[in-house]
Amino acid sequence: QVRLVESGGGLVQAGGSLRLSCAASGRTFSSYVMGWFRQAPGKERDFVAAISWSGGRTAYADSVKGRFTISRDNAKNTVSLQMNSLKPEDTAVYYCAVSQTILVITTPRSYDYWGQGTQVTVSS
């Protein structure tokens, strides 16, 4: 059974940093795209960042470019999201996801497996 488990969320002041991690189990995802999405209350789930299987290609939402960095460790079947200079508008539940494709894509419906989410709250 495929399982994605996020960790690292929490409460942080504006300007602070958090590092989210996602551990995948049940199969090897080293050949697939991994991504992060977020969903604020009353809003749709939005793309945050994605990374190719090799880590050589990444994509970011405009709102997080220059502040967030996605990385992966295929040996450990993990993907991480380093979040710096956090803003109150970054507050959301953050989800890890896997897409069974080699293309770095940003649409939620193209992702096949999802974690349960981790809450990130940024206070002003």
Coordinates of N, CA, C and O in Angstrom, one line a residue:
Q1 N 0.8 -1.2 0.0 CA 0.0 0.0 0.0 C 0.9 1.2 0.0 O 1.8 1.4 0.8
V2 N 0.6 2.2 -0.9 CA 1.4 3.4 -1.0 C 1.0 4.3 0.1 O -0.2 4.5 0.5
R3 N 2.0 4.9 0.7 CA 1.8 5.8 1.8 C 2.7 7.0 1.8 O 3.9 6.8 1.6
L4 N 2.2 8.2 1.9 CA 3.0 9.4 2.0 C 2.7 10.1 3.3 O 1.6 10.3 3.7
V5 N 3.8 10.4 4.1 CA 3.6 11.0 5.4 C 4.4 12.2 5.5 O 5.6 12.2 5.4
E6 N 3.7 13.4 5.7 CA 4.4 14.7 5.8 C 4.7 14.9 7.3 O 4.0 14.5 8.2
S7 N 5.8 15.7 7.5 CA 6.1 16.2 8.8 C 6.8 17.5 8.7 O 7.2 17.9 7.6
G8 N 6.9 18.2 9.9 CA 7.7 19.4 9.9 C 6.8 20.7 10.0 O 7.4 21.8 10.1
G9 N 5.5 20.5 9.9 CA 4.7 21.7 10.0 C 4.7 22.3 11.4 O 5.2 21.7 12.3
G10 N 4.1 23.5 11.5 CA 4.0 24.1 12.8 C 3.6 25.5 12.8 O 3.2 26.0 11.7
L11 N 3.8 26.2 13.9 CA 3.6 27.6 14.0 C 4.9 28.4 14.0 O 5.8 28.0 14.7
V12 N 5.0 29.4 13.2 CA 6.2 30.2 13.0 C 5.8 31.7 12.8 O 4.7 32.0 12.2
Q13 N 6.6 32.6 13.2 CA 6.4 34.0 13.0 C 6.8 34.4 11.6 O 7.7 33.7 11.0
A14 N 6.2 35.4 11.1 CA 6.5 35.9 9.8 C 8.0 36.2 9.7 O 8.6 36.7 10.6
G15 N 8.6 35.8 8.6 CA 10.0 35.9 8.4 C 10.8 34.7 8.8 O 12.0 34.6 8.5
G16 N 10.2 33.8 9.5 CA 10.8 32.6 9.9 C 10.9 31.5 8.9 O 10.5 31.7 7.7
S17 N 11.4 30.4 9.3 CA 11.6 29.2 8.4 C 11.0 27.9 8.9 O 11.0 27.8 10.1
L18 N 10.7 27.1 8.0 CA 10.3 25.7 8.4 C 10.8 24.8 7.3 O 10.9 25.2 6.1
R19 N 11.0 23.6 7.6 CA 11.4 22.5 6.6 C 10.4 21.4 6.7 O 10.3 20.7 7.7
L20 N 9.7 21.2 5.6 CA 8.7 20.1 5.6 C 9.4 18.9 4.9 O 10.2 19.0 4.0
S21 N 9.0 17.7 5.4 CA 9.6 16.5 4.8 C 8.4 15.5 4.5 O 7.4 15.6 5.2
C22 N 8.6 14.7 3.5 CA 7.6 13.7 3.1 C 8.3 12.4 2.9 O 9.2 12.3 2.1
A23 N 7.9 11.4 3.7 CA 8.4 10.0 3.5 C 7.4 9.2 2.8 O 6.3 9.1 3.1
A24 N 7.9 8.5 1.7 CA 7.1 7.7 0.9 C 7.4 6.2 1.2 O 8.6 5.9 1.4
S25 N 6.4 5.4 1.2 CA 6.6 4.0 1.4 C 5.6 3.2 0.6 O 4.6 3.7 0.1
G26 N 5.8 1.9 0.5 CA 4.9 1.1 -0.3 C 5.4 0.8 -1.7 O 5.0 -0.2 -2.3
R27 N 6.2 1.7 -2.2 CA 6.8 1.4 -3.5 C 7.9 2.5 -3.7 O 8.1 3.4 -2.9
T28 N 8.7 2.3 -4.7 CA 9.8 3.2 -5.0 C 9.3 4.3 -5.9 O 8.8 4.0 -7.0
F29 N 9.5 5.6 -5.6 CA 9.1 6.7 -6.4 C 10.2 7.4 -7.1 O 10.1 8.5 -7.5
S30 N 11.4 6.7 -7.1 CA 12.5 7.4 -7.7 C 12.4 7.8 -9.1 O 13.1 8.7 -9.6
S31 N 11.4 7.2 -9.8 CA 11.3 7.5 -11.3 C 10.2 8.5 -11.5 O 9.9 8.9 -12.7
Y32 N 9.6 9.0 -10.5 CA 8.4 9.9 -10.7 C 8.6 11.3 -10.1 O 9.5 11.5 -9.3
V33 N 7.7 12.2 -10.6 CA 7.7 13.5 -10.1 C 7.1 13.6 -8.7 O 6.1 12.9 -8.4
M34 N 7.7 14.4 -7.8 CA 7.1 14.6 -6.5 C 6.9 16.1 -6.3 O 7.6 16.9 -6.9
G35 N 5.8 16.4 -5.6 CA 5.4 17.8 -5.5 C 4.8 18.1 -4.2 O 4.5 17.2 -3.4
W36 N 4.7 19.4 -3.9 CA 4.0 20.0 -2.8 C 2.9 20.9 -3.2 O 3.1 21.7 -4.1
F37 N 1.8 20.7 -2.5 CA 0.6 21.6 -2.7 C 0.2 22.1 -1.4 O 0.6 21.6 -0.3
R38 N -0.6 23.2 -1.4 CA -1.2 23.7 -0.2 C -2.6 24.1 -0.3 O -3.0 24.5 -1.4
Q39 N -3.3 24.1 0.8 CA -4.7 24.5 0.7 C -5.1 25.2 2.0 O -5.0 24.7 3.1
A40 N -5.5 26.5 1.8 CA -5.9 27.3 2.9 C -7.4 27.2 3.1 O -8.1 26.7 2.1
P41 N -8.0 27.5 4.2 CA -9.4 27.3 4.5 C -10.3 28.0 3.4 O -10.0 29.2 3.2
G42 N -11.2 27.3 2.9 CA -12.1 27.9 1.9 C -11.6 28.2 0.5 O -12.2 28.8 -0.3
K43 N -10.3 27.7 0.3 CA -9.7 27.9 -1.0 C -9.4 26.5 -1.6 O -9.4 25.5 -1.0
E44 N -9.1 26.6 -2.9 CA -8.7 25.4 -3.6 C -7.3 25.0 -3.3 O -6.5 25.8 -2.8
R45 N -6.9 23.7 -3.6 CA -5.6 23.2 -3.4 C -4.7 23.8 -4.5 O -5.0 23.6 -5.7
D46 N -3.6 24.5 -4.1 CA -2.7 25.1 -5.0 C -1.4 24.5 -5.1 O -0.8 24.0 -4.1
F47 N -0.8 24.6 -6.3 CA 0.6 24.1 -6.5 C 1.6 24.9 -5.8 O 1.4 26.2 -5.8
V48 N 2.6 24.3 -5.2 CA 3.6 25.0 -4.5 C 5.0 24.8 -5.3 O 5.6 25.7 -5.7
A49 N 5.3 23.5 -5.4 CA 6.6 23.2 -6.0 C 6.6 21.7 -6.4 O 5.9 20.9 -5.9
A50 N 7.5 21.4 -7.4 CA 7.6 20.0 -7.9 C 9.0 19.8 -8.3 O 9.7 20.7 -8.7
I51 N 9.4 18.5 -8.3 CA 10.8 18.2 -8.7 C 10.8 16.9 -9.5 O 10.0 16.0 -9.2
S52 N 11.6 16.8 -10.5 CA 11.7 15.7 -11.4 C 12.4 14.5 -10.7 O 13.0 14.7 -9.6
W53 N 12.4 13.4 -11.3 CA 12.9 12.2 -10.6 C 14.4 12.3 -10.3 O 14.8 11.8 -9.3
S54 N 15.1 13.0 -11.1 CA 16.6 13.2 -10.9 C 16.9 14.4 -10.0 O 18.0 14.5 -9.5
G55 N 15.9 15.2 -9.8 CA 16.1 16.4 -9.1 C 16.7 17.5 -10.0 O 16.9 18.7 -9.5
G56 N 16.9 17.2 -11.2 CA 17.5 18.2 -12.1 C 16.5 19.3 -12.6 O 16.9 20.3 -13.1
R57 N 15.2 19.0 -12.5 CA 14.2 20.0 -12.9 C 13.3 20.3 -11.8 O 12.8 19.4 -11.1
T58 N 13.0 21.6 -11.6 CA 12.1 22.0 -10.5 C 11.1 23.0 -11.1 O 11.4 23.7 -12.1
A59 N 10.0 23.2 -10.4 CA 9.1 24.2 -10.7 C 8.5 24.8 -9.4 O 8.3 24.0 -8.5
Y60 N 8.2 26.1 -9.5 CA 7.7 26.7 -8.3 C 6.5 27.6 -8.6 O 6.5 28.2 -9.7
A61 N 5.6 27.8 -7.7 CA 4.6 28.8 -7.9 C 5.3 30.2 -7.8 O 6.2 30.3 -7.0
D62 N 4.7 31.1 -8.5 CA 5.3 32.5 -8.5 C 5.4 33.0 -7.0 O 6.3 33.7 -6.7
S63 N 4.4 32.7 -6.2 CA 4.3 33.2 -4.9 C 5.4 32.8 -4.0 O 5.6 33.4 -2.9
V64 N 6.1 31.7 -4.3 CA 7.1 31.1 -3.4 C 8.5 31.1 -4.0 O 9.5 30.8 -3.3
K65 N 8.6 31.5 -5.3 CA 9.9 31.6 -5.9 C 10.9 32.4 -5.1 O 10.6 33.6 -4.7
G66 N 12.1 31.9 -4.9 CA 13.1 32.7 -4.2 C 13.0 32.5 -2.7 O 14.0 32.9 -2.0
R67 N 11.9 31.9 -2.2 CA 11.8 31.7 -0.8 C 11.7 30.2 -0.4 O 12.2 29.8 0.7
F68 N 11.2 29.4 -1.3 CA 11.0 27.9 -1.0 C 12.0 27.2 -1.9 O 12.2 27.6 -3.1
T69 N 12.5 26.0 -1.4 CA 13.3 25.2 -2.2 C 12.9 23.7 -2.0 O 12.8 23.2 -0.8
I70 N 12.6 23.0 -3.1 CA 12.3 21.6 -3.0 C 13.5 20.8 -3.3 O 14.3 21.1 -4.2
S71 N 13.6 19.6 -2.7 CA 14.7 18.7 -2.9 C 14.2 17.3 -2.6 O 13.1 17.1 -2.0
R72 N 14.9 16.3 -3.1 CA 14.5 14.9 -2.9 C 15.8 14.1 -2.6 O 16.9 14.4 -3.1
D73 N 15.5 13.0 -2.0 CA 16.6 12.0 -1.7 C 16.0 10.6 -2.1 O 15.2 10.0 -1.4
N74 N 16.3 10.2 -3.3 CA 15.7 8.9 -3.9 C 16.2 7.7 -3.1 O 15.4 6.7 -3.0
A75 N 17.3 7.8 -2.5 CA 17.8 6.6 -1.7 C 16.9 6.4 -0.5 O 16.7 5.3 0.0
K76 N 16.4 7.5 0.0 CA 15.5 7.5 1.2 C 14.0 7.6 0.9 O 13.2 7.5 1.8
N77 N 13.7 7.8 -0.4 CA 12.3 7.9 -0.8 C 11.7 9.1 -0.1 O 10.5 9.0 0.4
T78 N 12.4 10.2 -0.1 CA 11.8 11.4 0.6 C 11.9 12.6 -0.3 O 12.7 12.7 -1.2
V79 N 11.0 13.6 0.0 CA 11.1 14.9 -0.6 C 10.9 15.9 0.5 O 10.2 15.7 1.4
S80 N 11.6 17.0 0.3 CA 11.6 18.1 1.3 C 11.2 19.4 0.7 O 11.4 19.6 -0.5
L81 N 10.7 20.3 1.6 CA 10.4 21.7 1.1 C 11.0 22.6 2.2 O 10.5 22.7 3.3
Q82 N 12.0 23.3 1.9 CA 12.6 24.3 2.8 C 11.9 25.6 2.5 O 11.9 26.1 1.4
M83 N 11.3 26.2 3.5 CA 10.5 27.4 3.4 C 11.1 28.5 4.2 O 11.2 28.4 5.5
N84 N 11.6 29.5 3.6 CA 12.2 30.7 4.2 C 11.4 31.9 4.0 O 10.5 32.0 3.1
S85 N 11.7 32.9 4.8 CA 11.0 34.2 4.7 C 9.5 34.0 4.7 O 8.8 34.6 3.8
L86 N 9.0 33.2 5.6 CA 7.5 32.9 5.5 C 6.7 34.1 5.8 O 7.0 35.0 6.6
K87 N 5.5 34.1 5.2 CA 4.5 35.2 5.3 C 3.2 34.6 5.8 O 2.9 33.4 5.6
P88 N 2.4 35.5 6.4 CA 1.1 35.0 6.9 C 0.3 34.3 5.7 O -0.5 33.4 6.0
E89 N 0.4 34.8 4.5 CA -0.3 34.2 3.4 C 0.2 32.8 3.0 O -0.5 32.1 2.2
D90 N 1.2 32.3 3.6 CA 1.7 31.0 3.4 C 1.0 30.0 4.3 O 1.2 28.8 4.2
T91 N 0.2 30.5 5.2 CA -0.6 29.6 6.1 C -1.5 28.7 5.3 O -2.4 29.2 4.5
A92 N -1.4 27.4 5.6 CA -2.2 26.4 4.9 C -1.9 25.0 5.3 O -0.9 24.9 6.1
V93 N -2.6 24.1 4.9 CA -2.2 22.7 5.0 C -1.4 22.3 3.8 O -1.8 22.6 2.7
Y94 N -0.2 21.8 4.0 CA 0.7 21.4 3.0 C 0.6 19.9 2.7 O 0.7 19.1 3.7
Y95 N 0.5 19.6 1.4 CA 0.4 18.2 1.1 C 1.5 17.8 0.1 O 1.9 18.5 -0.8
C96 N 2.0 16.6 0.4 CA 3.0 16.0 -0.5 C 2.3 15.1 -1.5 O 1.2 14.5 -1.1
A97 N 2.8 15.0 -2.7 CA 2.1 14.2 -3.7 C 3.1 13.6 -4.7 O 4.2 14.2 -4.9
V98 N 2.7 12.6 -5.4 CA 3.5 11.9 -6.4 C 2.7 11.7 -7.7 O 1.5 11.4 -7.6
S99 N 3.4 12.1 -8.7 CA 2.8 11.9 -10.1 C 3.5 10.8 -10.8 O 4.8 10.9 -10.9
Q100 N 2.8 9.9 -11.4 CA 3.5 8.8 -12.1 C 3.8 9.2 -13.5 O 3.3 8.6 -14.5
T101 N 4.6 10.2 -13.6 CA 5.0 10.8 -14.9 C 6.4 11.3 -14.8 O 6.9 11.5 -13.7
I102 N 7.1 11.5 -15.9 CA 8.4 12.1 -15.9 C 8.3 13.6 -16.1 O 9.4 14.3 -16.0
L103 N 7.1 14.1 -16.4 CA 7.0 15.5 -16.6 C 6.8 16.3 -15.3 O 6.0 15.8 -14.4
V104 N 7.4 17.4 -15.2 CA 7.2 18.2 -14.0 C 5.9 19.0 -14.2 O 5.9 20.0 -15.0
I105 N 4.9 18.6 -13.5 CA 3.6 19.2 -13.8 C 3.0 19.9 -12.5 O 3.5 19.5 -11.4
T106 N 2.1 20.8 -12.7 CA 1.6 21.6 -11.6 C 0.2 21.4 -11.2 O -0.3 22.1 -10.3
T107 N -0.5 20.6 -12.0 CA -2.0 20.5 -11.7 C -2.3 19.3 -10.7 O -1.8 18.2 -10.9
P108 N -3.0 19.6 -9.7 CA -3.3 18.6 -8.7 C -3.9 17.3 -9.3 O -3.6 16.2 -8.8
R109 N -4.7 17.4 -10.3 CA -5.4 16.2 -10.8 C -4.4 15.3 -11.5 O -4.8 14.1 -11.8
S110 N -3.2 15.7 -11.8 CA -2.2 14.9 -12.4 C -1.4 14.1 -11.4 O -0.5 13.3 -11.8
Y111 N -1.6 14.3 -10.2 CA -0.9 13.6 -9.1 C -1.8 12.4 -8.7 O -3.0 12.5 -8.5
D112 N -1.1 11.3 -8.4 CA -1.8 10.0 -8.2 C -1.8 9.6 -6.7 O -2.8 8.9 -6.3
Y113 N -0.9 10.1 -5.9 CA -0.8 9.7 -4.5 C -0.6 11.0 -3.7 O 0.1 11.8 -4.1
W114 N -1.3 11.0 -2.5 CA -1.3 12.2 -1.7 C -1.1 11.8 -0.2 O -1.5 10.7 0.2
G115 N -0.4 12.7 0.5 CA -0.3 12.5 1.9 C -1.5 13.1 2.6 O -2.4 13.6 2.0
Q116 N -1.5 13.0 4.0 CA -2.6 13.5 4.8 C -2.5 15.0 5.1 O -3.5 15.6 5.5
G117 N -1.4 15.6 4.8 CA -1.2 17.0 5.0 C -0.6 17.4 6.4 O -0.7 16.6 7.4
T118 N 0.1 18.5 6.4 CA 0.7 19.0 7.6 C 0.4 20.5 7.7 O 0.5 21.2 6.7
Q119 N -0.1 21.0 8.9 CA -0.5 22.4 9.0 C 0.7 23.3 9.2 O 1.6 23.0 10.0
V120 N 0.7 24.4 8.4 CA 1.7 25.4 8.6 C 1.0 26.7 8.9 O 0.1 27.1 8.1
T121 N 1.3 27.3 10.0 CA 0.7 28.6 10.4 C 1.7 29.6 10.6 O 2.7 29.4 11.4
V122 N 1.6 30.8 9.9 CA 2.6 31.8 10.0 C 1.8 33.0 10.6 O 0.9 33.6 10.1
S123 N 2.3 33.4 11.8 CA 1.7 34.6 12.5 C 2.4 35.9 12.1 O 3.6 35.9 11.8
S124 N 1.6 36.9 12.1 CA 2.1 38.2 11.7 C 2.7 39.0 12.9 O 2.6 38.6 14.0

